Short mmCIF file of C-alpha atoms and ligand atoms in Angstrom, two decimals:
data_model
loop_
_atom_site.label_atom_id
_atom_site.label_comp_id
_atom_site.label_asym_id
_atom_site.label_seq_id
_atom_site.Cartn_x
_atom_site.Cartn_y
_atom_site.Cartn_z
CA MET D 1 -2.09 18.01 112.11
CA ASN D 2 0.00 14.59 112.25
CA VAL D 3 -0.31 13.69 115.67
CA VAL D 4 1.28 10.90 117.86
CA CYS D 5 0.22 9.73 121.17
CA VAL D 6 2.32 7.99 122.98
CA GLY D 7 0.75 5.73 125.68
CA GLY D 8 -2.75 3.92 125.06
CA GLY D 9 -4.09 3.92 128.70
CA TYR D 10 -6.51 6.14 130.48
CA VAL D 11 -4.90 9.48 129.58
CA GLY D 12 -3.35 8.17 126.14
CA SER D 13 -5.98 6.62 124.40
CA VAL D 14 -8.63 9.23 125.17
CA THR D 15 -6.09 11.94 124.11
CA GLY D 16 -5.35 10.10 120.91
CA VAL D 17 -8.55 9.10 119.87
CA SER D 18 -9.98 12.84 120.37
CA PHE D 19 -7.75 14.36 118.09
CA ALA D 20 -8.21 11.64 115.56
CA ALA D 21 -12.00 12.57 116.00
CA LEU D 22 -11.21 16.24 115.54
CA GLY D 23 -9.78 15.14 112.38
CA ASN D 24 -5.90 14.84 112.82
CA LYS D 25 -4.27 11.65 111.50
CA THR D 26 -3.27 10.52 115.01
CA THR D 27 -1.46 7.05 115.89
CA VAL D 28 -1.60 5.66 119.26
CA ILE D 29 1.69 3.86 120.12
CA ASP D 30 1.74 1.47 122.87
CA ILE D 31 4.34 -1.28 124.00
CA ASN D 32 1.29 -3.31 124.97
CA LYS D 33 0.34 -5.38 121.89
CA GLU D 34 -3.05 -6.40 123.54
CA LYS D 35 -4.30 -2.81 123.70
CA VAL D 36 -3.32 -2.09 120.35
CA ASP D 37 -4.89 -5.05 118.83
CA LEU D 38 -7.84 -4.04 120.59
CA ILE D 39 -7.77 -0.34 119.22
CA ASN D 40 -7.21 -1.77 115.60
CA CYS D 41 -10.11 -4.07 116.12
CA GLY D 42 -12.37 -1.38 117.07
CA LYS D 43 -12.65 -1.84 120.77
CA SER D 44 -11.61 0.29 123.77
CA PRO D 45 -8.44 -0.92 125.74
CA ILE D 46 -10.39 0.75 128.75
CA TYR D 47 -13.99 1.45 130.03
CA GLU D 48 -14.82 4.98 129.20
CA PRO D 49 -18.12 5.97 128.12
CA GLY D 50 -18.23 7.17 124.44
CA LEU D 51 -14.69 6.19 123.70
CA GLU D 52 -15.04 2.84 121.98
CA PHE D 53 -17.60 4.45 119.65
CA LEU D 54 -15.05 7.08 118.67
CA ILE D 55 -12.54 4.42 118.02
CA GLN D 56 -15.06 2.75 115.57
CA GLN D 57 -15.73 5.98 113.96
CA THR D 58 -12.18 6.63 113.16
CA ILE D 59 -9.89 3.83 113.27
CA GLY D 60 -8.40 3.37 109.94
CA LYS D 61 -9.59 6.75 108.43
CA SER D 62 -7.81 9.03 111.12
CA LEU D 63 -6.87 7.05 113.82
CA TYR D 64 -4.05 4.29 113.84
CA ALA D 65 -2.41 2.21 116.77
CA THR D 66 0.88 0.51 116.74
CA THR D 67 3.69 -0.93 119.19
CA GLU D 68 6.27 0.63 116.69
CA TYR D 69 7.71 4.09 117.04
CA HIS D 70 8.66 4.71 113.33
CA CYS D 71 5.71 6.81 112.94
CA ILE D 72 7.23 9.52 115.57
CA ALA D 73 9.23 10.79 112.23
CA GLU D 74 6.10 11.91 110.69
CA ALA D 75 4.58 13.74 113.24
CA ASP D 76 3.90 17.25 114.13
CA VAL D 77 3.39 16.90 117.92
CA ILE D 78 3.77 13.84 120.04
CA PHE D 79 1.98 13.63 123.06
CA ILE D 80 3.64 11.70 125.91
CA GLY D 81 0.53 10.17 127.97
CA VAL D 82 2.16 7.17 129.65
CA GLU D 83 1.63 6.40 133.46
CA THR D 84 3.10 8.11 136.18
CA PRO D 85 2.71 5.77 139.11
CA THR D 86 4.12 6.18 142.84
CA ALA D 87 7.42 5.18 143.43
CA PRO D 88 7.87 3.49 147.23
CA ASP D 89 8.80 6.85 148.51
CA GLY D 90 5.80 8.47 147.61
CA SER D 91 6.93 10.45 144.47
CA ALA D 92 6.10 9.98 140.76
CA ASP D 93 7.88 7.10 139.03
CA LEU D 94 9.10 8.65 135.87
CA LYS D 95 10.37 5.23 134.37
CA CYS D 96 7.66 5.07 131.53
CA VAL D 97 8.13 8.94 130.64
CA LYS D 98 11.87 8.43 130.31
CA ASN D 99 11.62 5.52 128.24
CA ALA D 100 9.18 7.22 126.04
CA ALA D 101 11.44 10.25 125.67
CA MET D 102 14.07 7.73 124.79
CA SER D 103 12.23 6.18 121.90
CA ILE D 104 10.80 9.53 120.69
CA GLY D 105 14.74 10.47 120.55
CA GLU D 106 15.57 7.42 118.58
CA ASN D 107 12.69 8.03 115.83
CA ILE D 108 12.10 11.89 115.95
CA ASN D 109 12.95 13.49 112.56
CA LYS D 110 15.92 15.34 112.33
CA ASN D 111 14.83 17.76 109.22
CA LYS D 112 11.74 19.53 110.73
CA PHE D 113 10.98 21.07 114.07
CA THR D 114 8.60 18.70 116.31
CA VAL D 115 6.72 19.78 119.40
CA ILE D 116 6.96 17.00 122.27
CA ILE D 117 3.84 17.70 124.81
CA ASN D 118 4.00 16.28 128.13
CA LYS D 119 0.42 15.21 128.90
CA SER D 120 0.93 12.88 131.59
CA THR D 121 0.93 14.39 135.21
CA ILE D 122 4.55 14.94 135.74
CA PRO D 123 6.57 16.65 138.84
CA THR D 124 7.91 20.28 137.97
CA GLY D 125 11.19 19.86 136.02
CA THR D 126 10.44 16.93 134.06
CA GLY D 127 9.96 18.82 130.79
CA GLU D 128 13.60 19.58 131.12
CA VAL D 129 14.58 16.14 131.87
CA VAL D 130 12.53 14.86 128.76
CA SER D 131 14.37 17.48 126.61
CA SER D 132 17.80 16.24 127.61
CA ILE D 133 16.85 12.49 126.96
CA VAL D 134 15.78 13.50 123.50
CA ALA D 135 18.68 15.77 122.42
CA GLU D 136 20.92 13.23 124.08
CA VAL D 137 19.62 10.21 122.15
CA SER D 138 18.83 12.21 118.86
CA GLY D 139 21.96 14.54 118.89
CA LEU D 140 19.07 17.50 118.27
CA ILE D 141 19.32 20.91 119.67
CA PRO D 142 16.29 21.57 121.96
CA GLU D 143 14.39 24.60 121.08
CA LYS D 144 16.02 24.68 117.80
CA ASP D 145 15.28 21.39 116.39
CA PHE D 146 12.12 20.37 118.75
CA SER D 147 10.60 21.81 121.82
CA VAL D 148 9.17 20.20 124.96
CA VAL D 149 6.04 21.68 126.25
CA SER D 150 3.64 20.87 129.10
CA ASN D 151 -0.19 20.74 128.41
CA PRO D 152 -1.31 18.95 131.72
CA GLU D 153 -4.55 16.99 131.00
CA PHE D 154 -7.68 17.54 133.30
CA LEU D 155 -9.60 14.69 132.39
CA ARG D 156 -12.21 13.06 134.63
CA GLU D 157 -12.41 9.44 134.12
CA GLY D 158 -16.17 8.57 133.29
CA SER D 159 -16.42 12.05 131.33
CA ALA D 160 -12.82 12.04 129.80
CA ILE D 161 -14.21 12.59 126.12
CA TRP D 162 -16.29 15.31 126.98
CA ASP D 163 -13.57 17.09 129.04
CA VAL D 164 -11.38 16.85 125.53
CA PHE D 165 -13.93 18.63 123.60
CA PHE D 166 -15.24 21.02 126.18
CA PRO D 167 -12.44 22.05 128.65
CA ASP D 168 -12.65 24.68 131.15
CA ARG D 169 -9.25 25.56 129.97
CA ILE D 170 -6.26 24.52 128.20
CA VAL D 171 -3.07 25.04 129.80
CA VAL D 172 0.02 25.20 127.62
CA GLY D 173 3.67 25.66 129.17
CA ALA D 174 5.78 26.59 126.47
CA ASN D 175 9.19 28.61 126.29
CA ASN D 176 9.45 28.67 122.49
CA GLN D 177 7.49 31.02 120.07
CA ILE D 178 7.30 28.26 117.42
CA ALA D 179 6.15 25.71 120.09
CA LYS D 180 3.27 28.32 121.09
CA GLU D 181 2.30 28.61 117.59
CA ILE D 182 1.90 24.94 116.93
CA MET D 183 -0.10 24.58 119.96
CA ARG D 184 -2.48 27.28 119.41
CA LYS D 185 -3.17 25.51 115.92
CA LEU D 186 -3.43 22.10 117.35
CA TYR D 187 -6.06 23.54 119.69
CA LYS D 188 -8.14 25.93 117.54
CA PRO D 189 -10.88 23.55 116.71
CA VAL D 190 -11.49 22.88 120.62
CA VAL D 191 -11.15 26.74 121.57
CA THR D 192 -13.20 28.02 118.49
CA ARG D 193 -15.44 24.86 118.33
CA GLU D 194 -15.31 25.59 114.30
CA ASN D 195 -16.34 22.33 113.15
CA TYR D 196 -18.50 21.27 116.23
CA HIS D 197 -21.81 21.48 114.58
CA LYS D 198 -20.56 18.89 111.87
CA LEU D 199 -18.97 16.88 114.42
CA SER D 200 -22.12 16.75 116.46
CA GLU D 201 -24.14 15.02 113.71
CA GLN D 202 -21.21 12.69 112.94
CA TYR D 203 -20.82 11.87 116.38
CA SER D 204 -24.38 12.08 117.40
CA ASN D 205 -23.95 9.02 119.81
CA LEU D 206 -22.12 11.43 122.45
CA ASN D 207 -23.40 14.50 124.48
CA TRP D 208 -22.63 17.37 122.66
CA GLU D 209 -24.34 19.81 124.90
CA ALA D 210 -21.49 22.33 125.06
CA PRO D 211 -21.45 24.66 128.04
CA GLU D 212 -21.69 28.16 127.10
CA LYS D 213 -18.45 29.01 128.40
CA ILE D 214 -15.97 28.71 125.49
CA PRO D 215 -12.23 27.28 127.02
CA VAL D 216 -9.51 29.40 128.00
CA PHE D 217 -6.17 29.04 126.17
CA PHE D 218 -3.88 29.61 128.97
CA GLU D 219 -0.32 30.18 128.31
CA THR D 220 2.54 29.93 130.52
CA ASP D 221 6.14 28.61 130.82
CA VAL D 222 6.86 25.06 131.17
CA LYS D 223 7.32 24.58 135.15
CA THR D 224 4.66 26.61 135.93
CA ALA D 225 2.36 24.60 133.60
CA GLU D 226 3.46 21.35 135.28
CA LEU D 227 2.90 22.68 138.70
CA ILE D 228 -0.80 23.94 137.73
CA LYS D 229 -1.78 20.33 137.36
CA TYR D 230 -0.64 19.40 140.75
CA ALA D 231 -1.99 22.45 142.28
CA SER D 232 -5.42 21.74 140.82
CA ASN D 233 -5.48 18.25 141.93
CA GLY D 234 -4.34 19.16 145.23
CA PHE D 235 -6.97 21.75 146.13
CA LEU D 236 -9.96 19.53 144.82
CA ALA D 237 -8.64 16.79 147.01
CA VAL D 238 -8.47 19.62 150.02
CA LYS D 239 -12.26 20.50 148.86
CA ILE D 240 -13.48 17.11 149.19
CA SER D 241 -11.72 16.44 152.42
CA TYR D 242 -13.11 19.52 153.85
CA ILE D 243 -16.62 18.68 153.07
CA ASN D 244 -16.11 15.25 154.52
CA GLU D 245 -14.71 16.42 157.60
CA MET D 246 -17.79 18.90 157.68
CA ALA D 247 -20.08 15.73 157.25
CA LYS D 248 -18.73 14.31 160.30
CA LEU D 249 -19.08 17.50 162.27
CA CYS D 250 -22.49 17.83 161.00
CA GLU D 251 -23.56 14.26 162.29
CA LYS D 252 -22.44 15.48 165.67
CA LEU D 253 -24.49 18.67 165.66
CA GLY D 254 -27.67 17.11 163.95
CA THR D 255 -27.40 19.06 160.83
CA ASN D 256 -27.32 17.86 157.08
CA VAL D 257 -24.31 18.15 155.21
CA LEU D 258 -26.10 18.29 152.19
CA ASP D 259 -28.03 21.88 152.76
CA VAL D 260 -24.44 22.82 154.13
CA ALA D 261 -22.71 21.85 151.03
CA LYS D 262 -25.67 23.69 148.78
CA GLY D 263 -25.50 27.01 151.05
CA MET D 264 -21.86 27.14 150.30
CA GLY D 265 -21.98 26.18 147.07
CA LEU D 266 -24.16 29.11 146.14
CA ASP D 267 -21.31 31.53 146.68
CA SER D 268 -19.77 31.84 143.34
CA ARG D 269 -16.57 32.43 145.05
CA ILE D 270 -16.87 28.77 146.26
CA GLY D 271 -18.81 26.71 143.94
CA SER D 272 -20.95 23.93 144.33
CA ARG D 273 -18.89 21.36 142.67
CA PHE D 274 -16.56 18.66 144.40
CA LEU D 275 -18.60 19.27 147.46
CA GLU D 276 -20.04 15.78 147.41
CA VAL D 277 -19.29 13.89 150.52
CA SER D 278 -17.96 10.23 150.25
CA SER D 279 -16.04 7.64 152.08
CA GLY D 280 -13.00 9.56 150.92
CA TRP D 281 -11.53 10.43 147.35
CA GLN D 282 -9.42 7.62 145.77
CA GLY D 283 -8.46 6.91 142.41
CA SER D 284 -5.12 6.65 140.12
CA CYS D 285 -4.67 10.61 140.07
CA PHE D 286 -5.56 12.34 143.75
CA PRO D 287 -3.68 10.14 146.03
CA LYS D 288 -0.44 9.73 144.07
CA ASP D 289 -0.54 13.87 142.94
CA THR D 290 -1.05 14.69 146.39
CA SER D 291 1.58 12.60 147.61
CA GLU D 292 4.01 14.01 144.83
CA LEU D 293 3.01 17.69 145.72
CA TYR D 294 3.51 17.33 149.43
CA LEU D 295 6.81 15.37 148.84
CA LEU D 296 7.89 18.26 146.65
CA SER D 297 6.85 20.94 148.99
CA GLU D 298 8.76 19.49 151.79
CA LYS D 299 11.79 18.96 149.48
CA TYR D 300 11.84 22.57 149.13
CA GLU D 301 11.23 23.41 152.93
CA SER D 302 8.02 24.95 151.81
CA GLU D 303 5.33 22.64 153.50
CA LEU D 304 1.92 22.36 151.99
CA SER D 305 0.69 21.25 155.15
CA ILE D 306 -2.99 21.93 154.09
CA VAL D 307 -2.41 19.05 151.50
CA LYS D 308 -0.86 16.71 154.43
CA ALA D 309 -3.97 17.50 156.46
CA ALA D 310 -6.34 16.73 153.21
CA ILE D 311 -4.25 13.25 152.96
CA ASP D 312 -4.73 12.63 156.64
CA ALA D 313 -8.45 13.41 156.59
CA ASN D 314 -8.92 11.27 153.74
CA PHE D 315 -7.81 8.10 155.40
CA ALA D 316 -9.78 9.11 158.67
CA MET D 317 -12.82 9.13 156.32
CA HIS D 318 -12.10 5.67 155.07
CA ARG D 319 -11.99 4.62 159.08
CA TYR D 320 -14.98 6.62 160.04
CA VAL D 321 -17.04 4.50 157.57
CA VAL D 322 -15.95 1.52 159.38
CA GLU D 323 -16.53 3.10 162.89
CA LYS D 324 -20.09 3.95 161.60
CA ILE D 325 -20.93 0.55 160.80
CA ILE D 326 -19.64 -0.61 164.34
CA ARG D 327 -21.66 1.73 166.12
CA PHE D 328 -24.98 0.65 164.32
CA LEU D 329 -24.08 -3.27 164.36
CA GLY D 330 -21.56 -3.54 167.06
CA CYS D 331 -18.88 -6.28 166.72
CA LEU D 332 -18.32 -7.23 163.12
CA ASN D 333 -17.11 -10.60 163.85
CA GLY D 334 -18.82 -13.07 161.67
CA LYS D 335 -21.07 -10.39 160.48
CA ILE D 336 -21.71 -10.14 156.53
CA ILE D 337 -21.33 -6.79 154.74
CA GLY D 338 -22.63 -6.65 151.18
CA ILE D 339 -20.30 -3.91 149.24
CA LEU D 340 -21.98 -1.92 146.24
CA GLY D 341 -19.23 -0.51 144.27
CA LEU D 342 -15.48 -1.24 143.80
CA THR D 343 -14.21 1.45 141.54
CA PHE D 344 -13.12 4.76 142.80
CA LYS D 345 -16.16 6.50 141.24
CA PRO D 346 -18.81 5.38 138.68
CA ASN D 347 -18.61 5.14 135.00
CA THR D 348 -15.06 3.37 135.17
CA ASP D 349 -13.43 0.04 135.12
CA ASP D 350 -10.73 1.92 137.02
CA ALA D 351 -10.26 -0.31 140.33
CA ARG D 352 -6.82 0.44 140.59
CA LYS D 353 -6.71 2.60 143.99
CA THR D 354 -10.27 2.79 145.58
CA GLN D 355 -12.02 3.44 148.58
CA ALA D 356 -12.98 -0.59 148.71
CA GLU D 357 -9.25 -1.38 148.98
CA PHE D 358 -8.83 0.23 152.14
CA ILE D 359 -12.09 -0.15 153.70
CA ILE D 360 -12.70 -4.03 152.99
CA PRO D 361 -9.48 -4.94 154.47
CA HIS D 362 -10.39 -3.22 157.65
CA LEU D 363 -13.78 -4.92 157.82
CA LEU D 364 -12.02 -8.35 157.07
CA SER D 365 -9.47 -7.57 160.11
CA LEU D 366 -12.47 -7.07 162.25
CA GLY D 367 -13.91 -10.51 161.09
CA ALA D 368 -16.46 -9.39 158.64
CA ASN D 369 -17.23 -11.55 155.93
CA ILE D 370 -17.34 -9.59 152.26
CA GLN D 371 -19.69 -10.21 149.27
CA ALA D 372 -19.36 -7.52 146.83
CA PHE D 373 -20.65 -6.32 143.14
CA ASP D 374 -19.37 -3.65 140.77
CA PRO D 375 -20.68 -3.30 137.19
CA GLN D 376 -17.49 -2.92 135.65
CA GLY D 377 -14.62 -2.90 138.02
CA MET D 378 -14.75 -6.34 139.44
CA GLU D 379 -11.94 -7.78 137.20
CA MET D 380 -9.61 -5.45 138.12
CA PHE D 381 -10.36 -5.20 141.68
CA LYS D 382 -9.52 -8.84 141.81
CA LYS D 383 -6.38 -8.52 139.86
CA PHE D 384 -5.09 -5.72 142.06
CA ASN D 385 -6.24 -7.30 145.44
CA PRO D 386 -5.66 -11.19 144.76
CA ASP D 387 -5.48 -11.59 148.75
CA LEU D 388 -8.56 -10.29 149.79
CA ASP D 389 -10.95 -12.69 150.79
CA ILE D 390 -13.92 -11.62 149.01
CA LYS D 391 -17.25 -13.43 147.49
CA TYR D 392 -17.82 -11.61 144.16
CA CYS D 393 -21.46 -11.49 143.35
CA ASP D 394 -22.99 -12.22 139.59
CA LYS D 395 -25.26 -9.25 140.29
CA ALA D 396 -25.86 -6.39 142.78
CA GLU D 397 -28.75 -7.83 144.47
CA ASP D 398 -26.82 -10.79 145.46
CA VAL D 399 -24.99 -8.77 148.03
CA ALA D 400 -27.69 -8.77 150.08
CA GLN D 401 -27.79 -12.45 150.52
CA ARG D 402 -28.00 -12.95 154.30
CA ALA D 403 -26.08 -9.76 154.90
CA ASP D 404 -26.22 -7.84 158.23
CA CYS D 405 -25.55 -4.34 156.19
CA ILE D 406 -25.35 -3.14 152.57
CA LEU D 407 -22.45 -0.50 152.19
CA LEU D 408 -22.74 1.39 149.18
CA LEU D 409 -19.30 2.83 148.26
CA THR D 410 -19.73 3.90 144.55
CA HIS D 411 -22.53 5.74 142.98
CA TRP D 412 -23.26 4.01 139.95
CA GLN D 413 -26.56 5.41 138.60
CA GLU D 414 -27.82 1.87 138.05
CA PHE D 415 -27.88 1.11 142.00
CA LYS D 416 -30.74 3.39 141.86
CA ASN D 417 -33.08 0.95 140.48
CA LEU D 418 -31.90 -2.43 141.80
CA ASN D 419 -34.85 -4.51 143.10
CA TRP D 420 -34.51 -3.16 146.87
CA HIS D 421 -37.48 -4.90 147.52
CA GLU D 422 -36.11 -8.29 146.85
CA MET D 423 -32.98 -7.09 148.80
CA VAL D 424 -34.35 -6.00 152.10
CA ASN D 425 -36.02 -9.36 152.21
CA SER D 426 -32.70 -11.09 151.40
CA LEU D 427 -30.97 -9.57 154.48
CA ARG D 428 -30.46 -10.91 157.98
CA PHE D 429 -30.58 -7.30 159.19
CA PRO D 430 -31.81 -4.46 157.06
CA TYR D 431 -29.27 -1.78 157.59
CA ILE D 432 -27.77 0.30 154.59
CA LEU D 433 -25.09 2.77 154.77
CA ASP D 434 -25.00 4.83 151.48
CA THR D 435 -21.86 6.77 151.92
CA ARG D 436 -22.67 8.90 148.75
CA ASN D 437 -26.14 10.12 150.02
CA PHE D 438 -27.05 9.03 146.54
CA LEU D 439 -30.06 6.69 147.27
CA ASN D 440 -33.83 7.23 147.86
CA LYS D 441 -33.86 7.19 151.48
CA GLN D 442 -37.74 7.78 151.89
CA TYR D 443 -38.27 4.82 149.61
CA LEU D 444 -35.92 2.76 151.50
CA GLU D 445 -37.22 3.31 154.72
CA GLU D 446 -40.61 3.05 153.55
CA ILE D 447 -39.90 -0.65 152.53
CA GLY D 448 -38.02 -1.40 155.71
CA PHE D 449 -34.35 -0.50 155.86
CA TYR D 450 -32.52 1.29 158.53
CA TYR D 451 -31.02 3.89 156.23
CA GLN D 452 -27.78 6.04 157.27
CA GLY D 453 -26.02 8.54 154.72
CA LEU D 454 -22.82 10.21 155.64
CA GLY D 455 -23.58 13.82 157.41
CA THR D 456 -27.08 13.51 157.23
C1 UGA X 501 -9.33 14.01 138.90
C2 UGA X 501 -9.35 15.55 138.27
O1 UGA X 501 -10.69 15.88 138.68
C3 UGA X 501 -8.89 15.48 136.92
O2 UGA X 501 -9.19 17.02 136.59
C4 UGA X 501 -7.53 15.07 136.58
O3 UGA X 501 -7.34 15.47 135.21
C5 UGA X 501 -7.58 13.76 136.82
O4 UGA X 501 -7.80 13.64 138.39
C6 UGA X 501 -6.22 13.17 136.35
O5 UGA X 501 -5.17 13.52 137.49
O6 UGA X 501 -6.01 12.79 135.69
P1 UGA X 501 -10.39 11.49 138.29
O7 UGA X 501 -9.24 11.09 138.93
O8 UGA X 501 -11.06 11.04 136.84
O9 UGA X 501 -9.90 13.24 137.76
O10 UGA X 501 -11.75 11.69 139.41
P2 UGA X 501 -12.64 12.88 140.04
O11 UGA X 501 -13.79 12.86 139.52
O12 UGA X 501 -11.69 13.97 140.40
O13 UGA X 501 -12.88 12.11 141.34
C7 UGA X 501 -11.51 11.61 142.28
C8 UGA X 501 -12.22 10.97 143.52
O14 UGA X 501 -12.90 12.06 144.35
C9 UGA X 501 -13.25 9.96 143.36
O15 UGA X 501 -13.04 9.09 144.20
C10 UGA X 501 -14.38 10.68 143.59
O16 UGA X 501 -15.40 9.84 143.90
C11 UGA X 501 -13.98 11.85 144.71
N1 UGA X 501 -15.27 12.83 144.81
C12 UGA X 501 -15.09 13.73 143.83
C13 UGA X 501 -15.86 12.84 146.24
O17 UGA X 501 -15.63 12.19 146.86
N2 UGA X 501 -16.80 13.83 146.07
C14 UGA X 501 -16.80 14.83 144.99
O18 UGA X 501 -17.43 15.90 145.21
C15 UGA X 501 -15.85 14.65 143.88
#
C-alpha cells in the first residue's frame, strides 16, 4: 500500500518507519526540516531502540521523508501522527491536528478514495472535526470520496517498534465499509504475521520473540475508538497510582509492596503489569490524557472521580519522595542530592514531562543542591527546564561526589552496573533512595549504603 504519515515525532516516525519495514511505500512528512534531514541521512529523529536501524534498512527503498505534502495525492492511507499537547486549560490542543487536516485537504487526490487515519491521541469527536476540515478545504464529500478513521496508538516509548509489530490489539474505529476493508488490508501482515519469518531474518538486530497471542483486530465506530485510547491510559494511570498508594501503606504496616504486587498480579483478572512502584507516573501521555479525560467527564457531567483521585495521588507520590528524604536526612538546606534519571522512564530520551521536573524544584526550594545524570535525556531536560539550577554530570558515578543522598528516579538498566563502590566512597553521607525498587539492596547494604526503596 502507499502510506503517508504526517508527523515525524514519537508517534509519527515509529508508525511510518514500521509500515515501511513491513513493505509499504511510506513517506513521513514533517514540517521540521531538521527531522526530515535526519531521517534521510539514516538517523533517527528520537532515541527509540531499533528505530535508527530500521530507518537505515528502509530509507530510499520503501521509506521516504519530506517537508512537502504533494505525496499525499498518491496515498492510499494517510496517518495523522502529530502531537496533541496539553492546552493551558488542561484539554488537548488540536492545533497541529487541524493544520495537518488542512494540508491533507489541499493535497488529497480527488480521483480516488483515501483513508485518513487519526493515530494521535485525540478527544472524542475529533474524527468529525478532521473530516469537516478536509471536506471544506478539498470540496470532497466525506464517506464518499474519503473517510476519517480512528486507529489509536498504544505504543510505549522505549519499546515502540515491538509494540507496532506485536500489539495486543489493533483498534479501528470506522463508520465506512470501504475504509474498514482498507484498514483490514493494511494490518493483515501484523494480524496474520504472514511475512514475519522473512522479516525476522532481514531485521535480525531487532527482538522478534513474538508473544504467542495473536493480536485482536477490533472494529468499532470512530468515537468509541477515540475514547478507548483515553480509557486505557486513564486506567493504567489509576493502576499505578493504586500500587503507589499501597506502597505508602506498606511502609506504615511494615509489609512489602513487592510481594503485595506479586500476590495481586497472580490473579489473572488483575495481572502483574503496571503494578511497579515509582515516584509517580509521568511522560508525554499519561498526564495529558488523564487531564483531558477528566475534563471531558466534567464537561458531560459524568465525573470520572477515580481518574481525578489517580492524578492527585500521583502528585502526592512526587511529594512523598521528598518527605521520605527529609525524614531520613532532616533539613535539606545545603545538602547535596545526586539524581539518577531525568527521563520519565528508561530507554527513551523523552524528558518533556518527568518525575524529576516536579521533584527537583521541590528539593531546590528546600535549599538542596542538585547534581544529576541521565544516559539519554539530559539535553532535552535542560531544554525544557532552563531555569532549574542543576549541575549536570558527565557520568553517573559523578552524582555521588560529596553528596548526602542518591535519588534514583529512572531505572535505566546500566544503573545496575555502576561502580557503586567508588560511589559510596565519594558520598558525604551514604544514603540512597531507590524509587523503583530496582537496585540490588543486599549488595548496596553490604558495601555500606543506607538503602531505602519505596514500600519495602
Ligand atoms: C503510555 C501507554 O503505556 C501506551 O500504551 C500509550 O500508547 C502511550 O502512553 C501513549 O499514549 O502514547 P508511555 O507514556 O510510553 O506509554 O509509557 P508507560 O510505559 O505507559 O509509562 C508511563 C509512566 O508510568 C512512566 O513514568 C513509567 O515509569 C510509569 N510506570 C509504568 C510506573 O510507575 N509503574 C508501572 O508499573 C508502569
